[in-house]
XYZ file of C-alpha atoms in Angstrom:
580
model
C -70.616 85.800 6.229
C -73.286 84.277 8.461
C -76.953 83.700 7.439
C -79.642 84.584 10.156
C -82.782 83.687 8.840
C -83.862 84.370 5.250
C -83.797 88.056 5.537
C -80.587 88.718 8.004
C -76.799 87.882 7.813
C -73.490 88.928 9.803
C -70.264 89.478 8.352
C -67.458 89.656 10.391
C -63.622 90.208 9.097
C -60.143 90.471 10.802
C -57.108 91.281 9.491
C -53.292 91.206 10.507
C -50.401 92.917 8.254
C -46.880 93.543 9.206
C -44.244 95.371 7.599
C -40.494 96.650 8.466
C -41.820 100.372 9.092
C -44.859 99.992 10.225
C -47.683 96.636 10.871
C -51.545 97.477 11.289
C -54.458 95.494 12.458
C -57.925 95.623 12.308
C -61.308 93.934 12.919
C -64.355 94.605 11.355
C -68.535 94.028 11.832
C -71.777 93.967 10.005
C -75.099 93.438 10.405
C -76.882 93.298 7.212
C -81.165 92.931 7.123
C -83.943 93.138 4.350
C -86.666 95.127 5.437
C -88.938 94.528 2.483
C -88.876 94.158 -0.930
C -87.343 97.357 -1.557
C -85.535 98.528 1.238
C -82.529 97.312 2.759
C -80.204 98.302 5.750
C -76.573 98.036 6.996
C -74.626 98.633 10.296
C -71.332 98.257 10.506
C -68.320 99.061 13.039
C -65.003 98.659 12.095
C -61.388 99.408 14.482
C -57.951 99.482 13.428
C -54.695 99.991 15.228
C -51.483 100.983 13.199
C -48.284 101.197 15.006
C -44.668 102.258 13.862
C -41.752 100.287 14.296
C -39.399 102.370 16.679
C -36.719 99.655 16.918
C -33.056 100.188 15.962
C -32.382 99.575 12.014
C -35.913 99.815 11.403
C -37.134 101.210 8.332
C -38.210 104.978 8.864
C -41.153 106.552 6.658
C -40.542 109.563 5.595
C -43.940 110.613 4.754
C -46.222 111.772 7.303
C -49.602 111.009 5.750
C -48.417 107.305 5.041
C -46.962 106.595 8.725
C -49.966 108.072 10.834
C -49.784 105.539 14.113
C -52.859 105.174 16.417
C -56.121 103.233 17.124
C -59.369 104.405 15.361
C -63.098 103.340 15.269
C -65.264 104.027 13.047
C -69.505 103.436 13.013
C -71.124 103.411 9.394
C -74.833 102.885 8.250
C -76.102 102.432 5.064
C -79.485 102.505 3.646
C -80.414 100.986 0.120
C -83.505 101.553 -1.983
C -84.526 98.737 -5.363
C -88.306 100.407 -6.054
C -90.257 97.675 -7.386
C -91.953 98.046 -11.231
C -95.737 99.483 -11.191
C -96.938 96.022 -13.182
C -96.447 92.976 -11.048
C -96.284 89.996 -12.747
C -99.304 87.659 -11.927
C -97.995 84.233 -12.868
C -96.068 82.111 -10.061
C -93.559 81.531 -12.329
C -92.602 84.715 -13.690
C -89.159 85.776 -13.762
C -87.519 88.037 -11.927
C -86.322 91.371 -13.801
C -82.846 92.098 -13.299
C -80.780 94.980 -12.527
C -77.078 95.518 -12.555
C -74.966 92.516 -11.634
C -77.929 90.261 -11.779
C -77.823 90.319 -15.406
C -74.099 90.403 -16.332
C -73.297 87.773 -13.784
C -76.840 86.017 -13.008
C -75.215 83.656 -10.158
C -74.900 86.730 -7.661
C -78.161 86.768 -6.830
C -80.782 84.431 -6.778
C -83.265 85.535 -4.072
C -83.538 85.546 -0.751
C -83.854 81.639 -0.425
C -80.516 81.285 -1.574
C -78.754 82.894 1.291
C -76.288 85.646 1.450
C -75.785 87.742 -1.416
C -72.375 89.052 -0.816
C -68.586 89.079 -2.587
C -67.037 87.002 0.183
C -64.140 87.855 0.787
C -63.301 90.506 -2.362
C -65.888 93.432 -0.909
C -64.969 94.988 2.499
C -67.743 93.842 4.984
C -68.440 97.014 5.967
C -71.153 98.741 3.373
C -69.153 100.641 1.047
C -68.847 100.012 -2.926
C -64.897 101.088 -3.461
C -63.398 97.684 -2.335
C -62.333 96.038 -3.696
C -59.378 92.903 -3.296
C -56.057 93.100 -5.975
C -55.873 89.585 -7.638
C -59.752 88.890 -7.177
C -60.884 88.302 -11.110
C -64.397 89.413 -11.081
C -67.074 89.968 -13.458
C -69.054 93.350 -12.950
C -68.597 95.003 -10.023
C -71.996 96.312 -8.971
C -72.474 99.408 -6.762
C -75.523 97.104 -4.537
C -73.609 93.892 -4.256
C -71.480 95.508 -1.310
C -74.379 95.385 0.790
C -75.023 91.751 0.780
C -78.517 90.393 1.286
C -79.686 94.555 2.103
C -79.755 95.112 -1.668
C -80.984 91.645 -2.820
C -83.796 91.051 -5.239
C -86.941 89.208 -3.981
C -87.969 86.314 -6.610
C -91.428 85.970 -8.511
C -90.955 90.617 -8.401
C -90.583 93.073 -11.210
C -88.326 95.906 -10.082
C -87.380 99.229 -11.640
C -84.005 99.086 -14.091
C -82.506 101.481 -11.436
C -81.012 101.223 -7.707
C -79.875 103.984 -5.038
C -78.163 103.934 -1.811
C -76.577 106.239 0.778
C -74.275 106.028 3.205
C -72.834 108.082 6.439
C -69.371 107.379 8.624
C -68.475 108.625 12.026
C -65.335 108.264 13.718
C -66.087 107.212 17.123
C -62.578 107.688 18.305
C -59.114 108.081 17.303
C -55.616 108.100 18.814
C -52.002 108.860 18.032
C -51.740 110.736 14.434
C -55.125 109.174 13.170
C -57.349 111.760 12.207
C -60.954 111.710 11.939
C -63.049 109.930 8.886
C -66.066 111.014 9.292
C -67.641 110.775 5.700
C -71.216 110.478 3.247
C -71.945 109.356 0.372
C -74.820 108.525 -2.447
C -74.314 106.029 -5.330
C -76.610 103.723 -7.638
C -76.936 102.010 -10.690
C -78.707 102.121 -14.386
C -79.733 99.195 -16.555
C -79.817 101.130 -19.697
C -81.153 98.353 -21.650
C -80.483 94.771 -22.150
C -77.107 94.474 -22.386
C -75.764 97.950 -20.741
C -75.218 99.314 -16.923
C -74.032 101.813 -15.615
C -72.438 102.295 -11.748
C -71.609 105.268 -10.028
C -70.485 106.441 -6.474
C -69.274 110.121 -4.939
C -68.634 110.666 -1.161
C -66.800 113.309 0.819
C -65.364 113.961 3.961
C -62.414 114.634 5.964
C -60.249 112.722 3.658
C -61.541 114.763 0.666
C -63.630 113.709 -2.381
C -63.392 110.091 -3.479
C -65.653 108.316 -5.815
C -66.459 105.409 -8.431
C -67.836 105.108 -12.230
C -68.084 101.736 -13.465
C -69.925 100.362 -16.769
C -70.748 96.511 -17.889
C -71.575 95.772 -21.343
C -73.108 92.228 -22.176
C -72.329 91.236 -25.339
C -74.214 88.224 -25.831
C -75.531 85.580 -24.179
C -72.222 84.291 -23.368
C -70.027 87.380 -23.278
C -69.147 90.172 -21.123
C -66.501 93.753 -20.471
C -66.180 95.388 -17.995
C -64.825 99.268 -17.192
C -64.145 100.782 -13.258
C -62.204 103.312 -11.819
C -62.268 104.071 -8.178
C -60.719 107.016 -6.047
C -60.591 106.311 -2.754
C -59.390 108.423 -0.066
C -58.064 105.661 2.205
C -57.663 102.106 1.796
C -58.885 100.029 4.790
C -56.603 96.990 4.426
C -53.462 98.441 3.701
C -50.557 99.124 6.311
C -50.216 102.757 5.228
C -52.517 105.845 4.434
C -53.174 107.757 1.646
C -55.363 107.957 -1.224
C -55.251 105.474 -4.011
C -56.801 105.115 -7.720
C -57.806 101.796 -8.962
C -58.554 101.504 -12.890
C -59.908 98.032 -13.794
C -60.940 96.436 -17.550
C -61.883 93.116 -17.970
C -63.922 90.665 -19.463
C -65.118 87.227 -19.511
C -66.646 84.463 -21.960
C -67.979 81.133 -21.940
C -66.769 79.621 -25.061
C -69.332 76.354 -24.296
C -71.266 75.115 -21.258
C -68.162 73.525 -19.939
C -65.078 76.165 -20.626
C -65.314 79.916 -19.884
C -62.526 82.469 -20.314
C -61.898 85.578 -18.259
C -59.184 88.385 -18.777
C -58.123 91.598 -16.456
C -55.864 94.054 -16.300
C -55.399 96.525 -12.967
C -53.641 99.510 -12.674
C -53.006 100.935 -8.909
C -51.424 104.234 -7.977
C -51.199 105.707 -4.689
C -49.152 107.695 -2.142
C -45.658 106.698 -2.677
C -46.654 103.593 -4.741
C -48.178 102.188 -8.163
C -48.580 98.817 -9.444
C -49.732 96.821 -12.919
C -51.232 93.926 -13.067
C -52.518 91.582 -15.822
C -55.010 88.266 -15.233
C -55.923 85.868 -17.549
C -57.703 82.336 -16.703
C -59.783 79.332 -17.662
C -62.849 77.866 -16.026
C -63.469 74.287 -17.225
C -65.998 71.706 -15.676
C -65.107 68.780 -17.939
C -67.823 66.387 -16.674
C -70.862 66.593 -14.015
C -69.251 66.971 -10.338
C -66.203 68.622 -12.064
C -64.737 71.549 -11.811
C -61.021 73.572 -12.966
C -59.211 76.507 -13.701
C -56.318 78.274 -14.957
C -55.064 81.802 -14.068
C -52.122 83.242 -15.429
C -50.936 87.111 -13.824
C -48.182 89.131 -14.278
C -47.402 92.839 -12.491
C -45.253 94.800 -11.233
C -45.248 97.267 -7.982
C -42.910 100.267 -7.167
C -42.720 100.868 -3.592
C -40.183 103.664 -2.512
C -39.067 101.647 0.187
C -39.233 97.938 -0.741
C -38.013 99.125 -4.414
C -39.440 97.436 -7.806
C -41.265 94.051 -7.711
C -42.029 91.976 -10.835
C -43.879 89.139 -10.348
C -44.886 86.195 -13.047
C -47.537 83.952 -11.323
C -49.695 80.679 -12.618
C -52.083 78.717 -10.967
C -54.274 75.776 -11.467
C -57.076 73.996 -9.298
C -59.501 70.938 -9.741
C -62.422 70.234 -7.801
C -64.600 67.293 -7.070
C -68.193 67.339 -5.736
C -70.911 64.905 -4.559
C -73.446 64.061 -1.905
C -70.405 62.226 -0.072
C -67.106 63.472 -0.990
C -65.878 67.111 -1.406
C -62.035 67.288 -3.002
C -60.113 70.308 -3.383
C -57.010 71.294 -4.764
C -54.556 73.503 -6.327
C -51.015 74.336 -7.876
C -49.435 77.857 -7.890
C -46.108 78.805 -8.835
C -44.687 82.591 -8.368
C -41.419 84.217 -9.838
C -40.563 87.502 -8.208
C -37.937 89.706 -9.264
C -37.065 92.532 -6.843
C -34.616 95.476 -7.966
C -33.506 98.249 -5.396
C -31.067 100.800 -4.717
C -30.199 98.916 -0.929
C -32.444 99.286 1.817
C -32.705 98.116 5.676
C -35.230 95.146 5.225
C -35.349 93.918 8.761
C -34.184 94.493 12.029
C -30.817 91.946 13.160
C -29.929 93.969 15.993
C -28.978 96.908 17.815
C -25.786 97.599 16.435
C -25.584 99.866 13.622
C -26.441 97.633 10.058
C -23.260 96.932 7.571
C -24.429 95.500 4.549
C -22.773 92.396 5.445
C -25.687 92.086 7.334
C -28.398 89.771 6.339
C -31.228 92.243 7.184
C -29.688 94.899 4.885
C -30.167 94.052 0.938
C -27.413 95.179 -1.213
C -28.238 97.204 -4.370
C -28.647 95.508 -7.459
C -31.160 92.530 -8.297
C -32.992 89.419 -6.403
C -34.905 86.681 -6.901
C -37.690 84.640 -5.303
C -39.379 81.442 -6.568
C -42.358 79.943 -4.728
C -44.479 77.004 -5.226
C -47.760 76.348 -2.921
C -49.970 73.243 -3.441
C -53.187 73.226 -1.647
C -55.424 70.588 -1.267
C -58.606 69.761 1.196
C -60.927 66.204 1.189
C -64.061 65.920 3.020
C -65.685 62.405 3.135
C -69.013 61.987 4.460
C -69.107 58.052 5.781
C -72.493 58.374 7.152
C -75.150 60.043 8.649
C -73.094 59.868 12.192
C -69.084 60.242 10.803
C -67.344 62.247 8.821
C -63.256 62.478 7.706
C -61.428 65.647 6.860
C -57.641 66.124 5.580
C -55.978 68.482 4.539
C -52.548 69.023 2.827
C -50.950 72.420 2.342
C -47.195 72.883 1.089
C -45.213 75.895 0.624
C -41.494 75.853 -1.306
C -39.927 79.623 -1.591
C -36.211 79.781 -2.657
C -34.289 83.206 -2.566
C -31.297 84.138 -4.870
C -29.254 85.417 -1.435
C -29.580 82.196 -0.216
C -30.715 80.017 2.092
C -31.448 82.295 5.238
C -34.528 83.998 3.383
C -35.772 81.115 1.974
C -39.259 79.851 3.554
C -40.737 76.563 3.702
C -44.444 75.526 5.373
C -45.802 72.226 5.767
C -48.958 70.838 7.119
C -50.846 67.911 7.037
C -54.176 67.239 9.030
C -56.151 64.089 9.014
C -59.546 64.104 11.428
C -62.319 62.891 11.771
C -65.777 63.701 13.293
C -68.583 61.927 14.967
C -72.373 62.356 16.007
C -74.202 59.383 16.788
C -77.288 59.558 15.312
C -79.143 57.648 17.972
C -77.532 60.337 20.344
C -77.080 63.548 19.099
C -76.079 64.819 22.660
C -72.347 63.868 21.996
C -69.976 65.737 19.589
C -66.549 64.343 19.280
C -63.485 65.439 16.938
C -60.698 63.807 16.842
C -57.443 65.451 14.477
C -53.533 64.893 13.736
C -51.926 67.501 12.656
C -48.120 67.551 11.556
C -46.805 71.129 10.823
C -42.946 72.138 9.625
C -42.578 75.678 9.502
C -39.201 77.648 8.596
C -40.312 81.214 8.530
C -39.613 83.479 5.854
C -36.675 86.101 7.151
C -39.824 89.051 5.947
C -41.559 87.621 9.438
C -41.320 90.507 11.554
C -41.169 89.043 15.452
C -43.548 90.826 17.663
C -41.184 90.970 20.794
C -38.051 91.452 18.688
C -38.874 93.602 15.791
C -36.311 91.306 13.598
C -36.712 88.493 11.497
C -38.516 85.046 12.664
C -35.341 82.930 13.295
C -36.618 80.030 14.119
C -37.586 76.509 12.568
C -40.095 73.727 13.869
C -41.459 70.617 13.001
C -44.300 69.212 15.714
C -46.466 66.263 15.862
C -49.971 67.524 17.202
C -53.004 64.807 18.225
C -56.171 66.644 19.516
C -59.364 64.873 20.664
C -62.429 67.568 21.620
C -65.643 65.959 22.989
C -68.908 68.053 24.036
C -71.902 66.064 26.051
C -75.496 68.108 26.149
C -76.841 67.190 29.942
C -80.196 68.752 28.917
C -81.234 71.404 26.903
C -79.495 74.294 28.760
C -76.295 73.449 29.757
C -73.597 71.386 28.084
C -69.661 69.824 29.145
C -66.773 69.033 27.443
C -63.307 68.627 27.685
C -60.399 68.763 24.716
C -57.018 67.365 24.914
C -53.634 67.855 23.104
C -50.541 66.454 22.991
C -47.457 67.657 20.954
C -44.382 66.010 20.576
C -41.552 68.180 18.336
C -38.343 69.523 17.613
C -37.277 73.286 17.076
C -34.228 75.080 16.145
C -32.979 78.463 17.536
C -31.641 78.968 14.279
C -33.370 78.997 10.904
C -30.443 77.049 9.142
C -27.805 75.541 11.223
C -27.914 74.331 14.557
C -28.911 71.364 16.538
C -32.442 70.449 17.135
C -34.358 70.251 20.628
C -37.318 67.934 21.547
C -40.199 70.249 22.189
C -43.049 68.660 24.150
C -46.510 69.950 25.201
C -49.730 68.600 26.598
C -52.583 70.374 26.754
C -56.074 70.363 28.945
C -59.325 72.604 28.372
C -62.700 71.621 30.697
C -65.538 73.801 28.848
C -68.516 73.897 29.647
C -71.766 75.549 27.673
C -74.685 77.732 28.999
C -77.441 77.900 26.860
C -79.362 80.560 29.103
C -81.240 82.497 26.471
C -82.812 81.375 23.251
C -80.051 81.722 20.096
C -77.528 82.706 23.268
C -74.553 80.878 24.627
C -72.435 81.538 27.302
C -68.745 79.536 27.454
C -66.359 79.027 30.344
C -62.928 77.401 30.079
C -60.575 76.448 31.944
C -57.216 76.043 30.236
C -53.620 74.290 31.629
C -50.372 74.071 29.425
C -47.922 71.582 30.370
C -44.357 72.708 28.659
C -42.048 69.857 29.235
C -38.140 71.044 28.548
C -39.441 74.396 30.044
C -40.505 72.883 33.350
C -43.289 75.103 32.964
C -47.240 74.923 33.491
C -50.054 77.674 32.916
C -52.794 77.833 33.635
C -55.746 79.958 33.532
C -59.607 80.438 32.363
C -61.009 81.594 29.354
C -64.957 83.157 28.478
C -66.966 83.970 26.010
C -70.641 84.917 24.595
C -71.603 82.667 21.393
C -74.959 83.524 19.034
C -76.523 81.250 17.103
C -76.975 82.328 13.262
C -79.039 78.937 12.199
C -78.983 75.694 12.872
C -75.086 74.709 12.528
C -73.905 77.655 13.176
C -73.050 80.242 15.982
C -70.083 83.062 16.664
C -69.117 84.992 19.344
C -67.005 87.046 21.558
C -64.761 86.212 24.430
C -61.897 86.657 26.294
C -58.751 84.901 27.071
C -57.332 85.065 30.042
C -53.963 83.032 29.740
C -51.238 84.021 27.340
C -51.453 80.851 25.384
C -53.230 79.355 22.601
C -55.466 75.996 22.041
C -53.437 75.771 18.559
C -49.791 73.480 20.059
C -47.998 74.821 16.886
C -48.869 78.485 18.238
C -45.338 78.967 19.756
C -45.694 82.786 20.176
C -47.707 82.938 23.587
C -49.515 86.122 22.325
C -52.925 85.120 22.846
C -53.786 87.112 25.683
C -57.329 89.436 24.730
C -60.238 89.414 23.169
C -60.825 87.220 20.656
C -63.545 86.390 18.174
C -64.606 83.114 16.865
C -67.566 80.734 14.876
C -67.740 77.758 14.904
C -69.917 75.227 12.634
C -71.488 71.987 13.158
C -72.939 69.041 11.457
């Protein structure tokens, strides 16, 4: 989500699932604008592409509704409405009177000075109130929030204990076995009183009827529950269709001004597939600049294809935070236990699948343990420099051994300058060292079997951008890989893998707030013998000072990212990028 002024912002989202039977794909975009203290509107397009997998041995769906394949678009606007009280108050400092979420979790929204007003990531960007993302712990989920900054409050105002909105979708096109989704809807929300509210949400369409009801109850100062159930007729970031119900209690507490306590418990049922999951956590900020947390979930999910999934998770983080230094990190450890009755769960090859096989997995019970530590640093030096690392690991073990085991690795140390007595010249300068044996669930896009591969690559990048006046800027970025990869993911010898890489940009600022980019790209592949080459463009906007995001298109098959090894890159692509 992108701030554009006080009153604007842009939310942009893309996702990328893949699956034995079938992968989908989809971008999404919003535009999201305060008109005045009361009324609020959002834009949004949104296109997705779902695609069966026809290879041999693949995983067939039996089910119609769940395997529709094709591209759709959809267009949806959304208009809300927060009437303001009759009595303004007349002090400067009054307070605001708050409505729905605003009360039972104050930090949502804090006026329009305080930027965007939206979930992040766990509400879909485009303006609906039934998404919602499994594992997100939240607090109340209010009807408004899904609009963002549309629905926001305006500080020093009184407003009514009561919101509306209403919404309209139109498929713009559709291929394959997609089907329309052309839909409307109303919803709002009730402060009853202090400490109650009330949510509510009913839309139709070609889908059929879906809706919400959701209720907070605040029961102190400190203390919070929370009730929702959702029916929705499609959900947009899942690989299959079909409806789904979503029934979600939780609460949370802040025992003191330092530890707070949340629990949740989500049950899931949809078109061939139902899941239960329970969330409990700790926040803790033990000291000023301090931050932690515990979460502990548990669940299981019954998929009539991948069978019956039980999964014990825990996680911890800490955080650090001053003018200078920003430090990050966190522990999680996951136990899955998977029971079926034997099912295809990859594609090997061509021949017909024994269960020999390692794609095929025999009935009975297995195993998965995984541990992931994440952890990000930001240092700011001075006014002109600034270093960034970043350390993520990834340890998954499988009871049928080592050929579906996974391991990541990545470490990045960079560092950035601006010359304060000439801001004209950017420079970033990186390492990067990445190992990477795939988990055999990595569907290959040209194969359609599992990833069967393993690498481990030394990457050094140094970008630099000049500004020769005010409209038009060069630059030039360089990277050099030097790495070994395995045609197998567990035995085998390893091969040097080498790769240099040149990019000469260069930046046309020919409109105010507008960009225009040219590249032109050349990849050097050593062992290969092989060079490409080729040009890339784009179309960048400006949303504030640091800020800017855009649209392009590349025309070479390969990527600016030397760990990229899948030459898929080929398109359109979108992009921000952030400055200092």
């Amino acid at each position: 989500v992108l701030p554009i002024g006080n009153r604007t912002e842009l939310a942009l989202k893309a996702d990328d699932r893949s699956a034995v039977s079938q992968s989908a794909t989809s971008v999404e975009a919003a535009i999201r604008r305060k008109l005045n203290a009361e009324w609020g509107l959002s834009g949004g397009l949104r296109y997705d592409d779902r695609s069966s997998n026809s290879a041999a041995g693949a995983v067939a769906n039996a089910s119609a509704d769940l395997n529709r394949s094709g591209e759709r678009a959809d267009a949806i606007l959304r208009v809300d409405y927060r009437p303001l009280a009759k009595i303004q108050p007349t002090s400067d400092a009054a307070q605001v009177q708050v409505l729905g979420s605003e009360l039972l979790n104050p930090q949502r929204h804090e006026g329009l000075t305080d930027g965007p007003l939206s979930r992040g990531p766990a509400a879909s960007l485009m303006p609906s109130a039934l998404n919602h993302t499994p594992g997100i712990v939240q607090t109340f989920d209010d009807p408004a929030a899904a609009a963002g900054i549309a629905a926001a409050l305006e500080a020093g105002l009184r407003y009514q204990p009561w919101s509306v909105y209403g919404f309209a979708q139109e498929t713009l096109t559709h291929t394959g076995d997609r089907v329309s989704n052309n839909r409307a809807g109303v919803g709002g929300a009730w402060q009853v009183n202090d400490r109650l509210q009330l949510g509510a949400e009913i839309a139709g369409g070609d889908g059929g009827t879906g809706g919400k009801l959701s209720g907070g109850y605040q029961l102190d100062d400190r203390s919070n529950v929370y009730l929702t159930y959702a029916r929705e007729t499609e959900v947009a970031d899942q690989n299959y269709a079909g409806r789904q119900g979503v029934l979600t209690f939780g609460g949370r507490t802040r025992l003191n001004d330092q530890l707070g306590v949340f629990v949740e418990t989500r049950a899931a049922s949809s078109a061939g597939r139902s899941s239960l999951t329970n969330a409990f956590g700790l926040d803790f900020a033990p000291a000023k600049h301090w931050t932690s947390g515990l979460k502990l979930e548990f669940g299981k999910l019954r998929d009539p294809v991948a069978g019956d999934l039980r999964r014990e998770g825990v996680s911890l983080n800490l955080g650090y935070n001053d003018d200078r230094l920003k430090v990050l990190t966190g522990l999680e450890y996951r136990n899955d236990h998977t029971s079926s009755l034997g099912t295809v769960s990859g594609v090997c090859s061509t021949t017909p699948l024994t269960t020999s096989d390692p794609c095929v997995s025999a009935p009975g019970s297995n195993s998965r343990q995984t541990v992931l530590v994440k952890n990000a640093l930001s240092y700011k030096y001075d006014s002109a420099l600034r270093f960034l690392g970043v350390l993520n690991l990834s340890r998954s073990t499988s009871s049928r051994g080592a050929f579906y085991d996974g391991d990541y690795s990545e470490f990045v140390l960079g560092a950035a300058y601006r010359p304060v007595d000439n801001d004209r010249w950017n420079t970033l300068a990186k390492y990067t060292y990445f190992s990477n044996l795939p988990a055999s669930s990595q569907v290959s896009a040209v194969t359609r079997g599992p990833l069967d591969y393993a690498q481990r690559s030394h990457v050094l990048n140094l970008d630099t951008t000049y500004d020769l006046n005010p409209w038009l800027s060069i630059g030039g970025k360089y990277g050099l890989k030097v790495g070994d990869l395995r045609t197998s993911r567990t035995t085998g010898p390893w091969f040097s893998s080498q790769a240099q890489l040149f990019v000469l940009r260069g930046d046309l600022h020919f409109v105010k707030e507008w960009d225009g980019i040219l590249e032109l790209r050349s990849l050097d592949l050593r062992e290969a013998g092989d060079t490409r080459s080729g040009a890339l463009v784009g179309l960048y906007r400006h949303v504030g000072e640091h800020a800017k995001v855009g649209v392009g298109y590349n025309f070479t098959d390969f990527s600016d990212d030397l760990t990229d090894l899948s030459h898929r890159s080929r398109g359109v692509f979108l992009n921000a990028l952030v400055t200092f």
